[in-house]
Amino acid sequence: MPSRRIANLLIIVCLFTLFLFFLRVDFGGRSVAKQVKGDVQSWVDGLGLNKDVDEKALPPHPKYKPTPTYTPPPVRDPFPLLSTSTPPPIPKWNRPRPGLHKEYDLTVAPPLLIGFTRTWPILLQAVVSYITAGWPPEQIYVIENTGVQMANARGQLSLQNPFYLNHAQLKKLGVNVVQTPVLLNFAQLQNFFLSMANTHNWPYYFWSHQDVLTLSFEEGFEGVTPPYNQQGYKTVYELCCQWLDDARKNDDRWAVRFFAYDHLALVNPKAYEDVGGWDTFIPYYLTDCDMHSRLIMSNYSMIDKHSGTITDTSTALNDLLALYRDPNIVPDFTDPNPPIPPPAPAEEAEAEAKQKQKQKRDYEANSPEDPRLDYYHSLRRVSDRMFHYKHGERGRNTWQQGQRGGLGEPFYYSADGFAEAIDVLTEAGREIYRRKWGHQDCNLIGGAGLKPSDAWRVEKDWLD
């Protein structure tokens, strides 16, 4: 009996001790929670106005930048017909034959990936030009890399918003739209392409910039293809299939095939993965130098080939029906972000209008032996003017700041702020490139004698 009483007493003591322990923990937890709450509240209060400041003193206020004296005119829809109806048929001589890729022993129909972040008219022109030049629309993937989540898919953005993209119109064209989960920089987007290749089991893919206008060699190209009206004519798509077949059969170390540098490029995903993909710490300019140099250092091949006229542009055709060879449309272009217009006398404006009317009459009056080839030549001339316009004194990327609207819409971001932020990231990437390779220029091999293992291990080779 005494032993049982002792045991009961010990149990009571233990329970009382546990009670005191949990009671202390509870009070301690409340104390910690109170302290945390106090710290958070102090932080929140700090975001607002300082309550200790003299009430008679003026509150702080920002100093704004000067208001721009010139705002570009609103961008225009370059394909108004597409808003109300389906697109017309593409030129019959450029229509791809069903299963054409199989004629070149390609088991997978070659996909074409086009990344998009801003400036819808330029993207739409690129997509329509590839389709009318012969690329099957169902094999084109527009990668919406806008960072606006589902706003475009829901139709919540307006045409003047830099990140506007019309899903319905792209669907009418028959192309695919893939959305990135967040806004990616250029190097990240390239790695996203690799991820898509793995997801879809693509052993190869093509990718293109959005600021291009593509035409097939309809007048012929010596040693490549005869004219459109002769036996054996090949569109840009068929020539790309041909060069892909050639690379796979005749080069076991192929990595890239360029068509007008990387305005259109064919990629071997395995080669890209073998060298570690794109360096995302170098987000924009010089990231191509880094990637392509590492491929060459690893004995992979990069070769230029001819497949079509792929023009680097900063402007959009006034009406994309011109690419469908509508005889009622005279090909011409408009800058989505024109420069500040100089004050011009009324006589000059009138003379310019008369000149445009004369060009239209001359075009309509011209009766060439081959009106199809004449229209093609007019497109070539316009695309050539577009190229020289882009590479003029204003710089290559002025087109990226043409749309200035969207205030109050979901995920709004200042167009000027976006451009400036990209510039800052670009310069940061250049500095990372310099520190990574100890070299400032693109010629890492011929100019510095570097190899892949030298990354982040060499001293800089220039004087400040």
Tab-separated table of C-alpha atoms in Angstrom:
chain	number	residue	atom	x	y	z
A	1	MET	CA	0.000	0.000	0.000
A	2	PRO	CA	2.710	2.581	0.840
A	3	SER	CA	4.351	1.866	-2.490
A	4	ARG	CA	1.035	2.503	-4.332
A	5	ARG	CA	0.578	5.812	-2.504
A	6	ILE	CA	4.110	6.800	-3.464
A	7	ALA	CA	3.425	5.885	-7.085
A	8	ASN	CA	0.204	7.934	-7.140
A	9	LEU	CA	2.038	10.862	-5.586
A	10	LEU	CA	4.734	10.681	-8.270
A	11	ILE	CA	2.088	10.656	-10.997
A	12	ILE	CA	0.434	13.738	-9.500
A	13	VAL	CA	3.784	15.543	-9.276
A	14	CYS	CA	4.584	14.714	-12.914
A	15	LEU	CA	1.208	15.933	-14.134
A	16	PHE	CA	1.571	19.163	-12.166
A	17	THR	CA	5.061	19.689	-13.613
A	18	LEU	CA	3.739	19.202	-17.154
A	19	PHE	CA	0.933	21.655	-16.429
A	20	LEU	CA	3.413	24.303	-15.308
A	21	PHE	CA	5.596	23.636	-18.398
A	22	PHE	CA	2.768	24.060	-20.892
A	23	LEU	CA	1.486	27.086	-19.036
A	24	ARG	CA	4.911	28.721	-19.384
A	25	VAL	CA	5.114	27.794	-23.054
A	26	ASP	CA	1.700	29.350	-23.632
A	27	PHE	CA	2.630	32.602	-21.934
A	28	GLY	CA	5.962	32.602	-23.775
A	29	GLY	CA	4.253	32.042	-27.110
A	30	ARG	CA	1.878	34.895	-26.444
A	31	SER	CA	4.820	37.094	-25.586
A	32	VAL	CA	6.662	36.159	-28.804
A	33	ALA	CA	3.517	36.636	-30.890
A	34	LYS	CA	2.977	40.018	-29.288
A	35	GLN	CA	6.573	40.989	-30.064
A	36	VAL	CA	6.296	39.812	-33.697
A	37	LYS	CA	3.003	41.630	-34.104
A	38	GLY	CA	4.597	44.742	-32.735
A	39	ASP	CA	7.554	44.475	-35.118
A	40	VAL	CA	5.290	43.960	-38.147
A	41	GLN	CA	3.076	46.855	-37.128
A	42	SER	CA	6.126	49.084	-36.758
A	43	TRP	CA	7.243	48.064	-40.251
A	44	VAL	CA	3.794	48.771	-41.704
A	45	ASP	CA	3.656	52.128	-39.939
A	46	GLY	CA	7.072	52.937	-41.368
A	47	LEU	CA	5.712	52.562	-44.893
A	48	GLY	CA	3.284	55.393	-44.265
A	49	LEU	CA	3.769	58.966	-43.197
A	50	ASN	CA	6.048	59.696	-40.253
A	51	LYS	CA	3.743	60.541	-37.355
A	52	ASP	CA	6.544	62.309	-35.476
A	53	VAL	CA	6.934	64.970	-38.181
A	54	ASP	CA	5.588	68.423	-37.417
A	55	GLU	CA	1.977	68.525	-38.574
A	56	LYS	CA	2.525	72.021	-40.008
A	57	ALA	CA	5.370	70.836	-42.238
A	58	LEU	CA	4.611	69.916	-45.838
A	59	PRO	CA	4.469	66.153	-46.484
A	60	PRO	CA	7.179	64.699	-48.723
A	61	HIS	CA	6.404	64.633	-52.417
A	62	PRO	CA	8.208	63.167	-55.467
A	63	LYS	CA	9.985	65.213	-58.100
A	64	TYR	CA	8.674	64.083	-61.462
A	65	LYS	CA	10.598	63.821	-64.694
A	66	PRO	CA	9.688	66.288	-67.441
A	67	THR	CA	6.588	65.318	-69.388
A	68	PRO	CA	7.514	64.178	-72.915
A	69	THR	CA	6.761	66.835	-75.492
A	70	TYR	CA	6.017	64.226	-78.156
A	71	THR	CA	4.014	61.024	-77.984
A	72	PRO	CA	3.958	58.617	-80.947
A	73	PRO	CA	0.568	58.265	-82.638
A	74	PRO	CA	-1.539	55.221	-81.705
A	75	VAL	CA	-0.462	52.026	-83.433
A	76	ARG	CA	-2.734	50.709	-86.156
A	77	ASP	CA	-4.060	47.225	-86.690
A	78	PRO	CA	-2.039	45.968	-89.689
A	79	PHE	CA	-4.571	43.268	-90.547
A	80	PRO	CA	-8.100	44.683	-90.024
A	81	LEU	CA	-9.686	41.930	-92.136
A	82	LEU	CA	-8.627	39.344	-89.554
A	83	SER	CA	-10.820	41.025	-86.933
A	84	THR	CA	-13.999	40.265	-88.861
A	85	SER	CA	-13.285	37.208	-91.007
A	86	THR	CA	-10.905	34.364	-91.682
A	87	PRO	CA	-7.719	35.060	-93.649
A	88	PRO	CA	-7.675	34.565	-97.420
A	89	PRO	CA	-5.839	31.587	-98.941
A	90	ILE	CA	-2.071	31.862	-99.201
A	91	PRO	CA	-0.472	32.066	-102.663
A	92	LYS	CA	-1.057	28.636	-104.183
A	93	TRP	CA	2.574	28.209	-105.255
A	94	ASN	CA	3.640	28.473	-101.599
A	95	ARG	CA	1.106	26.036	-100.153
A	96	PRO	CA	2.973	23.213	-98.388
A	97	ARG	CA	2.318	19.711	-99.636
A	98	PRO	CA	0.727	17.473	-96.979
A	99	GLY	CA	3.389	15.485	-95.137
A	100	LEU	CA	6.191	17.324	-96.936
A	101	HIS	CA	8.605	16.748	-94.048
A	102	LYS	CA	8.350	12.984	-94.565
A	103	GLU	CA	9.804	13.420	-98.051
A	104	TYR	CA	12.998	14.443	-96.249
A	105	ASP	CA	12.994	11.509	-93.805
A	106	LEU	CA	11.876	13.709	-90.916
A	107	THR	CA	9.774	11.789	-88.423
A	108	VAL	CA	8.629	14.944	-86.617
A	109	ALA	CA	7.117	17.904	-88.473
A	110	PRO	CA	9.595	20.732	-87.776
A	111	PRO	CA	8.162	23.253	-85.293
A	112	LEU	CA	8.891	26.971	-85.611
A	113	LEU	CA	8.998	28.882	-82.307
A	114	ILE	CA	8.537	32.669	-82.273
A	115	GLY	CA	8.940	34.456	-78.951
A	116	PHE	CA	6.824	37.525	-78.213
A	117	THR	CA	7.025	40.122	-75.462
A	118	ARG	CA	5.752	43.403	-76.942
A	119	THR	CA	4.625	45.174	-80.138
A	120	TRP	CA	1.798	43.113	-81.611
A	121	PRO	CA	1.853	44.537	-85.187
A	122	ILE	CA	5.465	43.385	-85.627
A	123	LEU	CA	4.697	39.871	-84.364
A	124	LEU	CA	1.582	39.531	-86.513
A	125	GLN	CA	3.589	40.521	-89.580
A	126	ALA	CA	6.219	37.867	-88.826
A	127	VAL	CA	3.615	35.128	-88.366
A	128	VAL	CA	1.648	36.030	-91.500
A	129	SER	CA	4.828	36.298	-93.568
A	130	TYR	CA	5.952	32.793	-92.557
A	131	ILE	CA	2.506	31.369	-93.345
A	132	THR	CA	2.223	33.054	-96.741
A	133	ALA	CA	5.808	32.020	-97.556
A	134	GLY	CA	4.814	28.381	-97.060
A	135	TRP	CA	5.360	27.368	-93.413
A	136	PRO	CA	2.447	25.207	-92.179
A	137	PRO	CA	0.588	27.293	-89.567
A	138	GLU	CA	-0.083	24.296	-87.330
A	139	GLN	CA	3.695	23.934	-86.916
A	140	ILE	CA	4.161	27.533	-85.747
A	141	TYR	CA	4.261	28.193	-81.997
A	142	VAL	CA	3.970	31.757	-80.721
A	143	ILE	CA	5.503	31.884	-77.251
A	144	GLU	CA	3.674	34.574	-75.305
A	145	ASN	CA	6.362	35.889	-72.972
A	146	THR	CA	4.566	39.000	-71.742
A	147	GLY	CA	4.344	38.431	-67.995
A	148	VAL	CA	0.639	39.372	-67.964
A	149	GLN	CA	-0.559	35.895	-66.960
A	150	MET	CA	-4.031	35.281	-68.504
A	151	ALA	CA	-4.851	38.907	-69.356
A	152	ASN	CA	-4.379	38.448	-73.116
A	153	ALA	CA	-6.169	35.108	-73.201
A	154	ARG	CA	-9.115	36.814	-71.472
A	155	GLY	CA	-9.023	39.778	-73.845
A	156	GLN	CA	-8.335	42.282	-71.060
A	157	LEU	CA	-5.646	44.347	-72.821
A	158	SER	CA	-6.096	46.969	-75.543
A	159	LEU	CA	-4.165	47.351	-78.798
A	160	GLN	CA	-2.189	50.301	-77.421
A	161	ASN	CA	-0.851	48.191	-74.547
A	162	PRO	CA	2.761	47.120	-75.328
A	163	PHE	CA	2.031	43.565	-74.150
A	164	TYR	CA	-1.193	43.142	-76.131
A	165	LEU	CA	-1.514	39.874	-78.043
A	166	ASN	CA	-4.690	38.738	-79.795
A	167	HIS	CA	-5.232	35.029	-79.127
A	168	ALA	CA	-8.379	34.934	-81.271
A	169	GLN	CA	-6.602	36.251	-84.368
A	170	LEU	CA	-3.707	33.833	-83.967
A	171	LYS	CA	-6.243	31.016	-83.662
A	172	LYS	CA	-7.829	32.157	-86.940
A	173	LEU	CA	-4.413	31.911	-88.565
A	174	GLY	CA	-4.133	28.338	-87.280
A	175	VAL	CA	-0.993	28.793	-85.162
A	176	ASN	CA	-0.368	27.594	-81.610
A	177	VAL	CA	0.033	29.918	-78.609
A	178	VAL	CA	2.103	28.832	-75.601
A	179	GLN	CA	2.351	31.041	-72.522
A	180	THR	CA	5.427	31.280	-70.317
A	181	PRO	CA	4.548	31.171	-66.596
A	182	VAL	CA	6.421	34.437	-65.925
A	183	LEU	CA	8.262	37.084	-67.939
A	184	LEU	CA	11.569	35.587	-69.114
A	185	ASN	CA	14.664	37.327	-70.382
A	186	PHE	CA	16.107	36.303	-73.757
A	187	ALA	CA	18.470	33.630	-72.392
A	188	GLN	CA	15.731	32.184	-70.188
A	189	LEU	CA	13.367	32.103	-73.163
A	190	GLN	CA	15.932	30.133	-75.161
A	191	ASN	CA	16.144	27.600	-72.334
A	192	PHE	CA	12.336	27.516	-72.307
A	193	PHE	CA	12.531	26.454	-75.968
A	194	LEU	CA	14.784	23.583	-74.856
A	195	SER	CA	12.234	22.664	-72.206
A	196	MET	CA	9.507	22.574	-74.860
A	197	ALA	CA	11.677	20.295	-76.996
A	198	ASN	CA	11.987	17.876	-74.086
A	199	THR	CA	8.269	18.058	-73.306
A	200	HIS	CA	7.221	17.346	-76.905
A	201	ASN	CA	10.120	14.989	-77.726
A	202	TRP	CA	11.285	17.269	-80.534
A	203	PRO	CA	14.702	16.125	-81.815
A	204	TYR	CA	15.049	19.517	-83.541
A	205	TYR	CA	13.258	22.833	-83.817
A	206	PHE	CA	13.453	26.163	-85.610
A	207	TRP	CA	13.114	29.504	-83.875
A	208	SER	CA	12.736	33.023	-85.191
A	209	HIS	CA	12.791	36.564	-83.923
A	210	GLN	CA	9.446	38.341	-84.076
A	211	ASP	CA	10.812	41.419	-85.873
A	212	VAL	CA	11.263	39.806	-89.287
A	213	LEU	CA	9.450	39.686	-92.609
A	214	THR	CA	9.963	36.420	-94.497
A	215	LEU	CA	9.598	35.718	-98.217
A	216	SER	CA	10.435	32.583	-100.178
A	217	PHE	CA	12.805	32.793	-103.156
A	218	GLU	CA	9.934	33.161	-105.628
A	219	GLU	CA	12.152	34.579	-108.373
A	220	GLY	CA	14.580	31.696	-107.836
A	221	PHE	CA	18.024	31.532	-106.249
A	222	GLU	CA	20.915	30.066	-108.207
A	223	GLY	CA	21.989	26.697	-106.879
A	224	VAL	CA	19.166	26.656	-104.315
A	225	THR	CA	15.762	26.738	-106.043
A	226	PRO	CA	14.253	27.606	-109.443
A	227	PRO	CA	11.535	30.311	-109.688
A	228	TYR	CA	8.052	29.702	-108.314
A	229	ASN	CA	6.601	28.738	-111.716
A	230	GLN	CA	9.179	26.072	-112.565
A	231	GLN	CA	9.475	22.423	-111.627
A	232	GLY	CA	11.437	21.910	-108.417
A	233	TYR	CA	10.593	25.252	-106.769
A	234	LYS	CA	11.109	25.111	-102.993
A	235	THR	CA	9.631	27.435	-100.387
A	236	VAL	CA	11.430	28.620	-97.269
A	237	TYR	CA	9.803	25.743	-95.380
A	238	GLU	CA	10.873	23.061	-97.840
A	239	LEU	CA	14.432	24.398	-97.958
A	240	CYS	CA	14.529	24.331	-94.155
A	241	CYS	CA	13.423	20.685	-94.241
A	242	GLN	CA	16.132	19.997	-96.814
A	243	TRP	CA	18.906	21.589	-94.714
A	244	LEU	CA	17.659	19.812	-91.604
A	245	ASP	CA	17.813	16.482	-93.416
A	246	ASP	CA	21.318	17.324	-94.642
A	247	ALA	CA	22.531	18.191	-91.135
A	248	ARG	CA	21.179	14.991	-89.595
A	249	LYS	CA	22.610	12.732	-92.281
A	250	ASN	CA	25.963	14.377	-92.930
A	251	ASP	CA	27.076	16.045	-89.686
A	252	ASP	CA	27.075	14.155	-86.392
A	253	ARG	CA	28.323	17.288	-84.567
A	254	TRP	CA	25.762	19.762	-85.861
A	255	ALA	CA	24.387	22.298	-83.389
A	256	VAL	CA	22.905	25.183	-85.390
A	257	ARG	CA	21.994	26.093	-88.921
A	258	PHE	CA	21.584	29.832	-89.418
A	259	PHE	CA	19.375	31.463	-92.044
A	260	ALA	CA	20.297	35.189	-92.020
A	261	TYR	CA	22.162	34.628	-88.725
A	262	ASP	CA	19.630	33.861	-85.995
A	263	HIS	CA	16.725	35.752	-87.535
A	264	LEU	CA	15.771	32.164	-88.349
A	265	ALA	CA	17.754	29.316	-86.822
A	266	LEU	CA	17.618	25.522	-86.680
A	267	VAL	CA	18.619	23.995	-83.330
A	268	ASN	CA	19.871	20.591	-82.215
A	269	PRO	CA	18.622	20.429	-78.585
A	270	LYS	CA	21.104	17.714	-77.596
A	271	ALA	CA	24.043	19.917	-78.586
A	272	TYR	CA	22.658	22.858	-76.606
A	273	GLU	CA	22.137	20.691	-73.539
A	274	ASP	CA	25.612	19.193	-73.897
A	275	VAL	CA	27.210	22.615	-73.338
A	276	GLY	CA	24.866	23.550	-70.491
A	277	GLY	CA	22.248	25.616	-72.282
A	278	TRP	CA	22.100	29.393	-72.292
A	279	ASP	CA	23.713	31.361	-69.463
A	280	THR	CA	20.763	33.175	-67.884
A	281	PHE	CA	23.071	35.498	-65.938
A	282	ILE	CA	23.820	37.093	-69.332
A	283	PRO	CA	20.206	37.894	-70.182
A	284	TYR	CA	20.403	39.830	-73.459
A	285	TYR	CA	23.237	41.100	-75.662
A	286	LEU	CA	26.425	38.981	-75.663
A	287	THR	CA	24.486	35.938	-74.458
A	288	ASP	CA	24.557	34.657	-78.061
A	289	CYS	CA	28.341	35.177	-78.157
A	290	ASP	CA	28.632	33.162	-74.953
A	291	MET	CA	26.422	30.308	-76.153
A	292	HIS	CA	27.726	30.028	-79.691
A	293	SER	CA	31.352	30.268	-78.552
A	294	ARG	CA	30.843	27.398	-76.123
A	295	LEU	CA	29.373	25.315	-78.936
A	296	ILE	CA	32.404	25.968	-81.153
A	297	MET	CA	34.769	25.309	-78.236
A	298	SER	CA	33.057	21.919	-77.890
A	299	ASN	CA	33.575	21.130	-81.594
A	300	TYR	CA	29.970	21.583	-82.674
A	301	SER	CA	29.203	23.033	-86.095
A	302	MET	CA	27.308	26.220	-86.942
A	303	ILE	CA	26.717	26.841	-90.646
A	304	ASP	CA	24.849	29.495	-92.648
A	305	LYS	CA	22.357	28.269	-95.251
A	306	HIS	CA	19.977	29.879	-97.745
A	307	SER	CA	16.263	29.257	-97.323
A	308	GLY	CA	14.515	32.550	-98.069
A	309	THR	CA	14.644	36.305	-97.662
A	310	ILE	CA	14.365	36.900	-93.907
A	311	THR	CA	14.468	40.656	-93.351
A	312	ASP	CA	15.224	42.335	-90.033
A	313	THR	CA	12.504	44.993	-89.635
A	314	SER	CA	11.256	47.613	-87.187
A	315	THR	CA	8.126	48.529	-89.119
A	316	ALA	CA	4.937	46.813	-90.227
A	317	LEU	CA	3.259	46.720	-93.607
A	318	ASN	CA	0.235	49.005	-93.714
A	319	ASP	CA	-1.979	46.057	-94.608
A	320	LEU	CA	-0.824	42.459	-94.288
A	321	LEU	CA	-3.173	41.505	-97.114
A	322	ALA	CA	-0.212	42.461	-99.286
A	323	LEU	CA	1.451	39.196	-98.225
A	324	TYR	CA	-1.570	37.346	-99.651
A	325	ARG	CA	-0.914	39.260	-102.924
A	326	ASP	CA	-4.153	41.233	-102.865
A	327	PRO	CA	-3.983	43.345	-106.066
A	328	ASN	CA	-5.921	46.140	-104.354
A	329	ILE	CA	-3.115	46.663	-101.823
A	330	VAL	CA	0.043	48.556	-102.759
A	331	PRO	CA	2.786	47.340	-100.371
A	332	ASP	CA	4.105	50.046	-98.062
A	333	PHE	CA	4.977	50.281	-94.372
A	334	THR	CA	4.415	52.359	-91.247
A	335	ASP	CA	6.732	52.885	-88.279
A	336	PRO	CA	4.897	51.924	-85.029
A	337	ASN	CA	7.147	54.406	-83.202
A	338	PRO	CA	7.897	57.206	-85.683
A	339	PRO	CA	10.407	59.942	-84.844
A	340	ILE	CA	9.349	63.454	-83.901
A	341	PRO	CA	8.089	64.945	-87.165
A	342	PRO	CA	9.899	68.115	-88.275
A	343	PRO	CA	7.746	71.151	-88.997
A	344	ALA	CA	6.943	70.823	-92.695
A	345	PRO	CA	5.322	73.425	-94.945
A	346	ALA	CA	1.886	72.549	-96.227
A	347	GLU	CA	3.295	72.427	-99.749
A	348	GLU	CA	5.658	69.581	-98.824
A	349	ALA	CA	2.864	67.552	-97.238
A	350	GLU	CA	0.719	68.062	-100.325
A	351	ALA	CA	3.611	67.076	-102.606
A	352	GLU	CA	4.178	63.900	-100.571
A	353	ALA	CA	0.514	62.958	-100.852
A	354	LYS	CA	0.618	63.502	-104.618
A	355	GLN	CA	3.745	61.352	-104.887
A	356	LYS	CA	2.015	58.476	-103.095
A	357	GLN	CA	-0.961	58.766	-105.429
A	358	LYS	CA	1.399	58.702	-108.418
A	359	GLN	CA	3.095	55.546	-107.105
A	360	LYS	CA	-0.293	53.892	-106.762
A	361	ARG	CA	-1.332	54.869	-110.308
A	362	ASP	CA	1.991	53.703	-111.727
A	363	TYR	CA	1.643	50.382	-109.957
A	364	GLU	CA	-1.918	49.891	-111.191
A	365	ALA	CA	-0.999	50.903	-114.740
A	366	ASN	CA	1.958	48.556	-114.928
A	367	SER	CA	1.157	45.387	-116.871
A	368	PRO	CA	4.197	43.148	-116.612
A	369	GLU	CA	4.519	39.803	-118.290
A	370	ASP	CA	4.227	38.134	-114.881
A	371	PRO	CA	2.084	40.137	-112.422
A	372	ARG	CA	2.770	37.602	-109.661
A	373	LEU	CA	6.508	38.108	-109.903
A	374	ASP	CA	5.998	41.859	-110.157
A	375	TYR	CA	4.068	41.853	-106.884
A	376	TYR	CA	6.797	39.741	-105.301
A	377	HIS	CA	9.407	42.272	-106.438
A	378	SER	CA	7.360	45.075	-104.889
A	379	LEU	CA	7.386	43.187	-101.579
A	380	ARG	CA	11.135	42.672	-101.865
A	381	ARG	CA	11.689	46.376	-102.491
A	382	VAL	CA	9.541	47.347	-99.533
A	383	SER	CA	11.248	44.836	-97.238
A	384	ASP	CA	14.616	46.211	-98.326
A	385	ARG	CA	13.478	49.732	-97.457
A	386	MET	CA	12.242	48.439	-94.101
A	387	PHE	CA	15.669	46.959	-93.394
A	388	HIS	CA	17.531	50.179	-94.164
A	389	TYR	CA	14.985	52.181	-92.192
A	390	LYS	CA	15.606	50.002	-89.131
A	391	HIS	CA	19.375	50.263	-89.417
A	392	GLY	CA	19.339	54.037	-89.796
A	393	GLU	CA	20.437	56.670	-87.309
A	394	ARG	CA	17.689	56.051	-84.727
A	395	GLY	CA	18.828	52.571	-83.692
A	396	ARG	CA	17.502	49.047	-84.248
A	397	ASN	CA	15.039	48.711	-81.381
A	398	THR	CA	12.907	51.858	-81.568
A	399	TRP	CA	9.965	49.662	-82.632
A	400	GLN	CA	9.797	48.231	-79.116
A	401	GLN	CA	8.464	51.496	-77.692
A	402	GLY	CA	5.683	52.271	-80.151
A	403	GLN	CA	2.784	51.267	-77.917
A	404	ARG	CA	2.448	53.570	-74.892
A	405	GLY	CA	-1.052	52.773	-73.613
A	406	GLY	CA	-2.566	50.308	-71.184
A	407	LEU	CA	-2.779	52.499	-68.078
A	408	GLY	CA	-5.305	50.956	-65.699
A	409	GLU	CA	-5.246	47.552	-67.417
A	410	PRO	CA	-4.062	44.359	-65.669
A	411	PHE	CA	-0.285	44.117	-65.172
A	412	TYR	CA	0.269	47.627	-66.536
A	413	TYR	CA	3.936	48.616	-66.814
A	414	SER	CA	5.333	51.866	-68.154
A	415	ALA	CA	6.711	51.398	-71.686
A	416	ASP	CA	9.579	53.781	-70.951
A	417	GLY	CA	10.279	52.087	-67.634
A	418	PHE	CA	10.291	48.659	-69.261
A	419	ALA	CA	12.769	49.813	-71.907
A	420	GLU	CA	15.041	51.400	-69.310
A	421	ALA	CA	14.927	48.299	-67.108
A	422	ILE	CA	15.944	46.131	-70.080
A	423	ASP	CA	18.858	48.489	-70.754
A	424	VAL	CA	20.048	48.164	-67.147
A	425	LEU	CA	19.793	44.359	-67.236
A	426	THR	CA	21.579	44.304	-70.583
A	427	GLU	CA	24.528	46.272	-69.240
A	428	ALA	CA	24.642	44.072	-66.134
A	429	GLY	CA	24.792	41.049	-68.446
A	430	ARG	CA	27.675	42.585	-70.371
A	431	GLU	CA	29.590	43.030	-67.121
A	432	ILE	CA	28.919	39.406	-66.126
A	433	TYR	CA	30.169	38.307	-69.547
A	434	ARG	CA	33.364	40.328	-69.058
A	435	ARG	CA	33.969	38.838	-65.624
A	436	LYS	CA	33.119	35.315	-66.754
A	437	TRP	CA	35.583	35.286	-69.643
A	438	GLY	CA	38.047	38.060	-68.782
A	439	HIS	CA	37.342	39.395	-72.266
A	440	GLN	CA	35.119	42.192	-73.537
A	441	ASP	CA	34.344	41.165	-77.105
A	442	CYS	CA	32.578	38.304	-78.838
A	443	ASN	CA	35.766	36.659	-80.177
A	444	LEU	CA	36.439	34.439	-77.164
A	445	ILE	CA	38.311	31.840	-79.219
A	446	GLY	CA	40.259	33.729	-81.888
A	447	GLY	CA	40.774	36.816	-79.756
A	448	ALA	CA	41.404	35.261	-76.348
A	449	GLY	CA	42.176	31.554	-76.907
A	450	LEU	CA	39.587	30.467	-74.356
A	451	LYS	CA	38.007	27.063	-73.735
A	452	PRO	CA	34.888	26.110	-71.730
A	453	SER	CA	36.816	25.301	-68.537
A	454	ASP	CA	38.302	28.826	-68.516
A	455	ALA	CA	34.993	30.399	-67.491
A	456	TRP	CA	35.339	32.433	-64.284
A	457	ARG	CA	39.029	31.443	-63.998
A	458	VAL	CA	40.899	34.050	-66.055
A	459	GLU	CA	42.056	37.585	-65.382
A	460	LYS	CA	40.786	40.378	-67.605
A	461	ASP	CA	42.845	40.939	-70.744
A	462	TRP	CA	42.255	44.674	-71.219
A	463	LEU	CA	43.437	47.891	-69.604
A	464	ASP	CA	40.959	50.239	-67.950
